[in-house]
C-alpha cells in the first residue's frame, strides 16, 4: 500500500472567523498554517484566498502572496482551488492556475451546494482541464457526486485527460453525496485501476471517512474548509491539530505517512 498523503484544506471559501476564530485568512496566516500542517505531516495544502474583508477571492495577486509565503517556509505541495466560491465566473475561478502551482482542483460536474448551486458545465470543465494540462498543472478531480467521476472519465475518452487520475471524493455536502461508508465504497468502485483517491468528509464525517481511507489505501483531506470541530461541541484549535490526529490514526493502523517528495511520486507530479 502507498504511504498516506494528507491534504490540509486550510481556509475554504465558506468558513468564517466567526465560526472558528483560528481560521487562517490573510496570506501570512495561511502561509504559517501551511507550514505548521507540513510539520504535522501534511504533504499537500489546498488553498483558497480571501480579501481583507474575509470574502472569497480568486485574485492571482493574493494567491501569489500566499504561495510565496509558503515557498519561503516549506516544500509542501501547493494545490490551488479552481472551485472558488459559488457564483464566481469560470474565468475568475481559473486565474490561480496561471501561477503554475503543482496541482489544482477540477470539479467535474454541477451540484446543489446547500441553498446554492455549484455549476460546472461540460464545456467549462473541458476548458479548465485543457488549461491545467497545457500548463503542466496536475488536476485533482473534485467529485461531490458519482456523476462527476463519469464526467472525468468522459474527458479521458475525449483525450483531454489521461489516466491514472487522482480524485478527491467530497462527501457530506448538503445536496450532494452523503458522508457515509457506503457512499465512499461506491465512489471508489467507480475508479479505473491505477487511479488514486483521497476523501474530504464534511463536518463530523471527516474523521470516520478518513479512518476508512487509511484502511482502504486511499488518502485523506482534513482542515477548516471541510470541518471546524475537533469533536462534537469542541472547535479545532488549528488545521495542524486535525492533521496531527490523522497522523496518529495512521500510525495506530500501521500506515506510514508520505512526505511531499513521496507524495509527488505517488501522484506522478
Ligand atoms: N467552494 C466550493 C463551491 C474546490 O476548491 O475546488 C467549491 C470548492 C471546490 O471549494
Ligand atoms: Zn476548496
mmCIF file of C-alpha atoms and ligand atoms in Angstrom:
data_model
loop_
_atom_site.group_PDB
_atom_site.id
_atom_site.type_symbol
_atom_site.label_atom_id
_atom_site.label_comp_id
_atom_site.label_asym_id
_atom_site.label_seq_id
_atom_site.Cartn_x
_atom_site.Cartn_y
_atom_site.Cartn_z
ATOM 1 C CA UNK A 1 0.000 0.000 0.000
ATOM 2 C CA UNK A 2 1.293 3.513 -0.801
ATOM 3 C CA UNK A 3 2.148 5.831 2.042
ATOM 4 C CA UNK A 4 -0.690 8.092 3.196
ATOM 5 C CA UNK A 5 -0.973 11.532 1.615
ATOM 6 C CA UNK A 6 -2.609 14.029 3.953
ATOM 7 C CA UNK A 7 -4.023 17.187 2.395
ATOM 8 C CA UNK A 8 -4.780 20.188 4.577
ATOM 9 C CA UNK A 9 -7.654 22.312 3.248
ATOM 10 C CA UNK A 10 -6.747 25.367 5.274
ATOM 11 C CA UNK A 11 -9.357 28.038 4.618
ATOM 12 C CA UNK A 12 -12.046 27.206 2.055
ATOM 13 C CA UNK A 13 -14.477 29.721 0.645
ATOM 14 C CA UNK A 14 -17.316 29.385 3.094
ATOM 15 C CA UNK A 15 -15.871 29.024 6.613
ATOM 16 C CA UNK A 16 -15.755 32.259 8.657
ATOM 17 C CA UNK A 17 -13.645 33.535 11.550
ATOM 18 C CA UNK A 18 -16.936 33.921 13.415
ATOM 19 C CA UNK A 19 -17.435 30.158 13.153
ATOM 20 C CA UNK A 20 -13.835 29.367 14.160
ATOM 21 C CA UNK A 21 -11.551 32.246 15.182
ATOM 22 C CA UNK A 22 -8.487 30.112 14.328
ATOM 23 C CA UNK A 23 -9.371 30.151 10.583
ATOM 24 C CA UNK A 24 -6.343 31.390 8.595
ATOM 25 C CA UNK A 25 -7.477 34.185 6.290
ATOM 26 C CA UNK A 26 -4.632 36.600 5.466
ATOM 27 C CA UNK A 27 -1.771 35.422 3.206
ATOM 28 C CA UNK A 28 0.554 35.451 6.234
ATOM 29 C CA UNK A 29 -1.870 33.370 8.338
ATOM 30 C CA UNK A 30 -2.420 30.890 5.500
ATOM 31 C CA UNK A 31 1.324 30.504 4.823
ATOM 32 C CA UNK A 32 2.009 29.922 8.521
ATOM 33 C CA UNK A 33 -0.848 27.382 8.733
ATOM 34 C CA UNK A 34 0.591 25.580 5.697
ATOM 35 C CA UNK A 35 3.997 25.391 7.393
ATOM 36 C CA UNK A 36 2.505 24.030 10.626
ATOM 37 C CA UNK A 37 0.446 21.442 8.730
ATOM 38 C CA UNK A 38 3.533 20.315 6.828
ATOM 39 C CA UNK A 39 5.384 19.985 10.138
ATOM 40 C CA UNK A 40 2.442 17.937 11.432
ATOM 41 C CA UNK A 41 2.520 15.528 8.463
ATOM 42 C CA UNK A 42 0.530 17.048 5.588
ATOM 43 C CA UNK A 43 2.140 16.782 2.164
ATOM 44 C CA UNK A 44 -0.388 18.888 0.201
ATOM 45 C CA UNK A 45 -2.099 22.163 1.068
ATOM 46 C CA UNK A 46 -5.355 23.020 -0.705
ATOM 47 C CA UNK A 47 -5.626 26.794 -0.985
ATOM 48 C CA UNK A 48 -8.391 29.351 -1.187
ATOM 49 C CA UNK A 49 -7.782 33.089 -0.838
ATOM 50 C CA UNK A 50 -9.696 35.849 0.908
ATOM 51 C CA UNK A 51 -9.974 39.619 0.584
ATOM 52 C CA UNK A 52 -9.153 41.740 3.641
ATOM 53 C CA UNK A 53 -12.881 41.771 4.490
ATOM 54 C CA UNK A 54 -12.827 37.960 4.677
ATOM 55 C CA UNK A 55 -14.790 37.333 1.479
ATOM 56 C CA UNK A 56 -13.560 34.763 -1.033
ATOM 57 C CA UNK A 57 -11.385 35.818 -3.984
ATOM 58 C CA UNK A 58 -9.540 34.081 -6.843
ATOM 59 C CA UNK A 59 -7.280 37.121 -7.345
ATOM 60 C CA UNK A 60 -3.906 35.806 -8.566
ATOM 61 C CA UNK A 61 -2.178 38.620 -6.666
ATOM 62 C CA UNK A 62 -3.483 37.313 -3.351
ATOM 63 C CA UNK A 63 -2.755 33.690 -4.333
ATOM 64 C CA UNK A 64 0.757 34.782 -5.332
ATOM 65 C CA UNK A 65 1.341 36.285 -1.876
ATOM 66 C CA UNK A 66 0.122 33.092 -0.194
ATOM 67 C CA UNK A 67 2.245 30.862 -2.418
ATOM 68 C CA UNK A 68 5.438 32.869 -1.942
ATOM 69 C CA UNK A 69 4.855 32.866 1.841
ATOM 70 C CA UNK A 70 4.538 29.076 1.751
ATOM 71 C CA UNK A 71 7.536 28.628 -0.550
ATOM 72 C CA UNK A 72 9.719 30.669 1.830
ATOM 73 C CA UNK A 73 8.778 28.295 4.643
ATOM 74 C CA UNK A 74 8.400 24.783 3.275
ATOM 75 C CA UNK A 75 8.382 22.237 0.427
ATOM 76 C CA UNK A 76 4.711 21.220 0.773
ATOM 77 C CA UNK A 77 2.795 20.562 -2.479
ATOM 78 C CA UNK A 78 0.631 23.526 -3.393
ATOM 79 C CA UNK A 79 -2.828 22.859 -4.777
ATOM 80 C CA UNK A 80 -4.926 25.889 -5.718
ATOM 81 C CA UNK A 81 -8.699 25.809 -5.796
ATOM 82 C CA UNK A 82 -10.433 26.454 -9.079
ATOM 83 C CA UNK A 83 -13.769 25.871 -7.371
ATOM 84 C CA UNK A 84 -13.562 29.257 -5.688
ATOM 85 C CA UNK A 85 -16.932 30.211 -4.264
ATOM 86 C CA UNK A 86 -20.387 29.653 -5.725
ATOM 87 C CA UNK A 87 -21.419 32.462 -8.050
ATOM 88 C CA UNK A 88 -17.925 33.253 -9.379
ATOM 89 C CA UNK A 89 -17.429 33.172 -13.162
ATOM 90 C CA UNK A 90 -15.328 30.357 -14.698
ATOM 91 C CA UNK A 91 -12.727 32.912 -15.842
ATOM 92 C CA UNK A 92 -12.441 34.257 -12.313
ATOM 93 C CA UNK A 93 -12.093 30.769 -10.851
ATOM 94 C CA UNK A 94 -9.324 29.692 -13.244
ATOM 95 C CA UNK A 95 -6.976 32.596 -12.508
ATOM 96 C CA UNK A 96 -4.674 30.966 -9.902
ATOM 97 C CA UNK A 97 -3.708 28.241 -12.409
ATOM 98 C CA UNK A 98 -1.685 30.944 -14.212
ATOM 99 C CA UNK A 99 0.745 30.896 -11.260
ATOM 100 C CA UNK A 100 1.931 27.361 -12.207
ATOM 101 C CA UNK A 101 1.072 25.593 -8.954
ATOM 102 C CA UNK A 102 1.907 21.885 -8.868
ATOM 103 C CA UNK A 103 -1.785 20.969 -8.539
ATOM 104 C CA UNK A 104 -5.236 22.491 -8.957
ATOM 105 C CA UNK A 105 -8.704 21.199 -8.253
ATOM 106 C CA UNK A 106 -11.038 20.343 -11.127
ATOM 107 C CA UNK A 107 -14.713 19.945 -10.265
ATOM 108 C CA UNK A 108 -16.223 17.734 -12.939
ATOM 109 C CA UNK A 109 -19.919 18.439 -12.582
ATOM 110 C CA UNK A 110 -22.691 20.555 -11.109
ATOM 111 C CA UNK A 111 -24.292 20.024 -7.747
ATOM 112 C CA UNK A 112 -26.620 21.528 -5.188
ATOM 113 C CA UNK A 113 -24.463 23.126 -2.504
ATOM 114 C CA UNK A 114 -26.713 23.743 0.484
ATOM 115 C CA UNK A 115 -29.051 26.511 -0.657
ATOM 116 C CA UNK A 116 -26.747 27.341 -3.585
ATOM 117 C CA UNK A 117 -25.793 25.765 -6.890
ATOM 118 C CA UNK A 118 -22.202 24.929 -7.808
ATOM 119 C CA UNK A 119 -22.247 24.988 -11.606
ATOM 120 C CA UNK A 120 -19.704 23.346 -13.927
ATOM 121 C CA UNK A 121 -20.904 22.735 -17.472
ATOM 122 C CA UNK A 122 -19.105 20.150 -19.627
ATOM 123 C CA UNK A 123 -17.623 22.906 -21.796
ATOM 124 C CA UNK A 124 -16.328 24.751 -18.723
ATOM 125 C CA UNK A 125 -14.832 21.532 -17.349
ATOM 126 C CA UNK A 126 -13.060 20.923 -20.671
ATOM 127 C CA UNK A 127 -11.647 24.470 -20.652
ATOM 128 C CA UNK A 128 -10.411 24.098 -17.070
ATOM 129 C CA UNK A 129 -8.841 20.709 -17.830
ATOM 130 C CA UNK A 130 -7.151 21.896 -21.049
ATOM 131 C CA UNK A 131 -5.732 24.947 -19.278
ATOM 132 C CA UNK A 132 -4.280 22.817 -16.478
ATOM 133 C CA UNK A 133 -2.787 20.239 -18.827
ATOM 134 C CA UNK A 134 -1.270 22.939 -21.064
ATOM 135 C CA UNK A 135 0.463 24.440 -18.033
ATOM 136 C CA UNK A 136 1.621 21.119 -16.583
ATOM 137 C CA UNK A 137 -0.624 21.502 -13.533
ATOM 138 C CA UNK A 138 -1.875 18.187 -12.113
ATOM 139 C CA UNK A 139 -5.657 18.214 -11.712
ATOM 140 C CA UNK A 140 -7.288 16.681 -8.655
ATOM 141 C CA UNK A 141 -10.803 15.690 -9.698
ATOM 142 C CA UNK A 142 -13.263 17.003 -7.088
ATOM 143 C CA UNK A 143 -16.185 14.574 -7.122
ATOM 144 C CA UNK A 144 -19.105 15.695 -4.973
ATOM 145 C CA UNK A 145 -21.331 13.070 -6.555
ATOM 146 C CA UNK A 146 -20.955 9.928 -8.631
ATOM 147 C CA UNK A 147 -21.787 11.552 -11.985
ATOM 148 C CA UNK A 148 -18.687 13.675 -11.586
ATOM 149 C CA UNK A 149 -16.497 10.580 -11.748
ATOM 150 C CA UNK A 150 -18.240 9.649 -15.003
ATOM 151 C CA UNK A 151 -17.673 13.146 -16.419
ATOM 152 C CA UNK A 152 -13.953 12.926 -15.628
ATOM 153 C CA UNK A 153 -13.785 9.582 -17.438
ATOM 154 C CA UNK A 154 -15.584 11.150 -20.401
ATOM 155 C CA UNK A 155 -12.730 13.671 -20.618
ATOM 156 C CA UNK A 156 -10.304 10.749 -20.631
ATOM 157 C CA UNK A 157 -12.206 9.198 -23.570
ATOM 158 C CA UNK A 158 -12.037 12.550 -25.349
ATOM 159 C CA UNK A 159 -8.263 12.608 -24.901
ATOM 160 C CA UNK A 160 -8.281 15.759 -22.743
ATOM 161 C CA UNK A 161 -7.246 13.996 -19.513
ATOM 162 C CA UNK A 162 -5.050 10.931 -19.109
ATOM 163 C CA UNK A 163 -5.211 8.004 -16.713
ATOM 164 C CA UNK A 164 -4.285 7.489 -13.960
ATOM 165 C CA UNK A 165 -6.307 10.353 -12.475
ATOM 166 C CA UNK A 166 -6.293 11.498 -8.878
ATOM 167 C CA UNK A 167 -9.726 12.027 -7.278
ATOM 168 C CA UNK A 168 -10.997 13.784 -4.176
ATOM 169 C CA UNK A 169 -14.356 12.428 -3.017
ATOM 170 C CA UNK A 170 -16.018 15.358 -1.276
ATOM 171 C CA UNK A 171 -18.722 13.650 0.750
ATOM 172 C CA UNK A 172 -21.342 15.149 3.030
ATOM 173 C CA UNK A 173 -22.092 18.468 1.303
ATOM 174 C CA UNK A 174 -25.851 19.100 1.777
ATOM 175 C CA UNK A 175 -27.425 18.291 -1.591
ATOM 176 C CA UNK A 176 -24.595 16.034 -2.771
ATOM 177 C CA UNK A 177 -23.337 12.528 -1.990
ATOM 178 C CA UNK A 178 -23.668 11.742 1.739
ATOM 179 C CA UNK A 179 -20.678 11.223 4.002
ATOM 180 C CA UNK A 180 -21.381 7.550 4.656
ATOM 181 C CA UNK A 181 -19.158 4.460 4.426
ATOM 182 C CA UNK A 182 -21.455 3.104 1.697
ATOM 183 C CA UNK A 183 -21.063 6.265 -0.375
ATOM 184 C CA UNK A 184 -17.274 6.114 -0.095
ATOM 185 C CA UNK A 185 -17.193 2.450 -1.116
ATOM 186 C CA UNK A 186 -19.426 3.195 -4.091
ATOM 187 C CA UNK A 187 -17.333 6.150 -5.280
ATOM 188 C CA UNK A 188 -14.185 4.046 -5.002
ATOM 189 C CA UNK A 189 -15.810 1.262 -7.024
ATOM 190 C CA UNK A 190 -16.200 3.633 -9.996
ATOM 191 C CA UNK A 191 -12.480 4.256 -10.460
ATOM 192 C CA UNK A 192 -10.396 2.561 -13.146
ATOM 193 C CA UNK A 193 -7.394 0.584 -11.851
ATOM 194 C CA UNK A 194 -4.378 2.715 -11.060
ATOM 195 C CA UNK A 195 -6.301 5.860 -10.108
ATOM 196 C CA UNK A 196 -5.589 7.365 -6.698
ATOM 197 C CA UNK A 197 -8.145 8.937 -4.401
ATOM 198 C CA UNK A 198 -8.491 10.974 -1.268
ATOM 199 C CA UNK A 199 -11.572 11.729 0.784
ATOM 200 C CA UNK A 200 -12.812 15.027 2.206
ATOM 201 C CA UNK A 201 -15.584 14.239 4.658
ATOM 202 C CA UNK A 202 -17.594 17.326 5.532
ATOM 203 C CA UNK A 203 -18.236 18.126 9.194
ATOM 204 C CA UNK A 204 -18.423 15.178 11.545
ATOM 205 C CA UNK A 205 -17.869 12.732 8.658
ATOM 206 C CA UNK A 206 -14.235 13.889 8.301
ATOM 207 C CA UNK A 207 -12.901 11.574 10.979
ATOM 208 C CA UNK A 208 -14.690 8.288 10.166
ATOM 209 C CA UNK A 209 -14.181 8.637 6.404
ATOM 210 C CA UNK A 210 -10.531 9.499 6.988
ATOM 211 C CA UNK A 211 -10.139 6.355 9.080
ATOM 212 C CA UNK A 212 -11.734 4.336 6.274
ATOM 213 C CA UNK A 213 -9.389 5.815 3.691
ATOM 214 C CA UNK A 214 -6.355 4.941 5.812
ATOM 215 C CA UNK A 215 -7.506 1.321 5.933
ATOM 216 C CA UNK A 216 -8.575 1.109 2.282
ATOM 217 C CA UNK A 217 -5.373 2.532 0.811
ATOM 218 C CA UNK A 218 -6.863 5.900 -0.093
ATOM 219 C CA UNK A 219 -5.631 9.278 1.090
ATOM 220 C CA UNK A 220 -7.139 11.860 3.434
ATOM 221 C CA UNK A 221 -8.079 15.528 3.387
ATOM 222 C CA UNK A 222 -8.752 17.408 6.616
ATOM 223 C CA UNK A 223 -8.980 21.081 7.527
ATOM 224 C CA UNK A 224 -11.182 24.052 8.246
ATOM 225 C CA UNK A 225 -12.581 24.145 4.701
ATOM 226 C CA UNK A 226 -14.407 20.915 5.482
ATOM 227 C CA UNK A 227 -14.698 20.790 9.261
ATOM 228 C CA UNK A 228 -14.105 23.277 12.083
ATOM 229 C CA UNK A 229 -14.580 20.889 15.019
ATOM 230 C CA UNK A 230 -12.187 18.582 16.779
ATOM 231 C CA UNK A 231 -15.106 16.717 18.279
ATOM 232 C CA UNK A 232 -18.770 17.389 18.948
ATOM 233 C CA UNK A 233 -19.089 20.792 20.624
ATOM 234 C CA UNK A 234 -15.313 21.438 20.646
ATOM 235 C CA UNK A 235 -13.791 23.666 17.977
ATOM 236 C CA UNK A 236 -10.475 22.586 16.468
ATOM 237 C CA UNK A 237 -7.578 24.771 17.637
ATOM 238 C CA UNK A 238 -5.846 24.730 14.265
ATOM 239 C CA UNK A 239 -5.670 22.941 10.931
ATOM 240 C CA UNK A 240 -2.487 21.285 12.200
ATOM 241 C CA UNK A 241 -4.396 19.737 15.102
ATOM 242 C CA UNK A 242 -6.652 17.957 12.574
ATOM 243 C CA UNK A 243 -3.602 16.793 10.600
ATOM 244 C CA UNK A 244 -1.928 15.502 13.791
ATOM 245 C CA UNK A 245 -4.952 13.375 14.595
ATOM 246 C CA UNK A 246 -4.841 11.707 11.153
ATOM 247 C CA UNK A 247 -1.120 11.035 11.589
ATOM 248 C CA UNK A 248 -1.794 9.378 14.952
ATOM 249 C CA UNK A 249 -4.592 7.277 13.453
ATOM 250 C CA UNK A 250 -2.368 6.213 10.566
ATOM 251 C CA UNK A 251 0.392 5.235 12.982
ATOM 252 C CA UNK A 252 -2.025 3.138 15.045
ATOM 253 C CA UNK A 253 -3.316 1.455 11.893
ATOM 254 C CA UNK A 254 0.169 0.728 10.562
ATOM 255 C CA UNK A 255 0.112 3.106 7.571
ATOM 256 C CA UNK A 256 3.135 5.307 7.003
ATOM 257 C CA UNK A 257 2.636 8.973 6.161
ATOM 258 C CA UNK A 258 4.118 10.382 2.933
ATOM 259 C CA UNK A 259 6.485 13.332 2.753
ATOM 260 C CA UNK A 260 5.845 15.847 -0.054
ATOM 261 C CA UNK A 261 8.616 14.186 -2.105
ATOM 262 C CA UNK A 262 6.953 10.779 -1.665
ATOM 263 C CA UNK A 263 3.538 12.236 -2.455
ATOM 264 C CA UNK A 264 4.908 13.690 -5.711
ATOM 265 C CA UNK A 265 5.936 10.189 -6.790
ATOM 266 C CA UNK A 266 2.635 8.586 -5.752
ATOM 267 C CA UNK A 267 0.673 11.220 -7.694
ATOM 268 C CA UNK A 268 3.064 11.289 -10.698
ATOM 269 C CA UNK A 269 3.694 15.022 -10.385
HETATM 270 N N1 LIG B 1 -16.256 26.353 -2.524
HETATM 271 C C1 LIG B 1 -16.917 25.359 -3.305
HETATM 272 C C2 LIG B 1 -18.082 25.928 -4.008
HETATM 273 C C3 LIG B 1 -12.615 23.445 -4.849
HETATM 274 O O1 LIG B 1 -11.953 24.045 -4.021
HETATM 275 O O2 LIG B 1 -12.164 23.072 -5.907
HETATM 276 C C4 LIG B 1 -16.016 24.701 -4.271
HETATM 277 C C5 LIG B 1 -14.741 24.167 -3.766
HETATM 278 C C6 LIG B 1 -14.068 23.160 -4.610
HETATM 279 O O3 LIG B 1 -14.251 24.519 -2.699
HETATM 280 ZN ZN1 LIG B 2 -11.753 24.036 -1.876
#
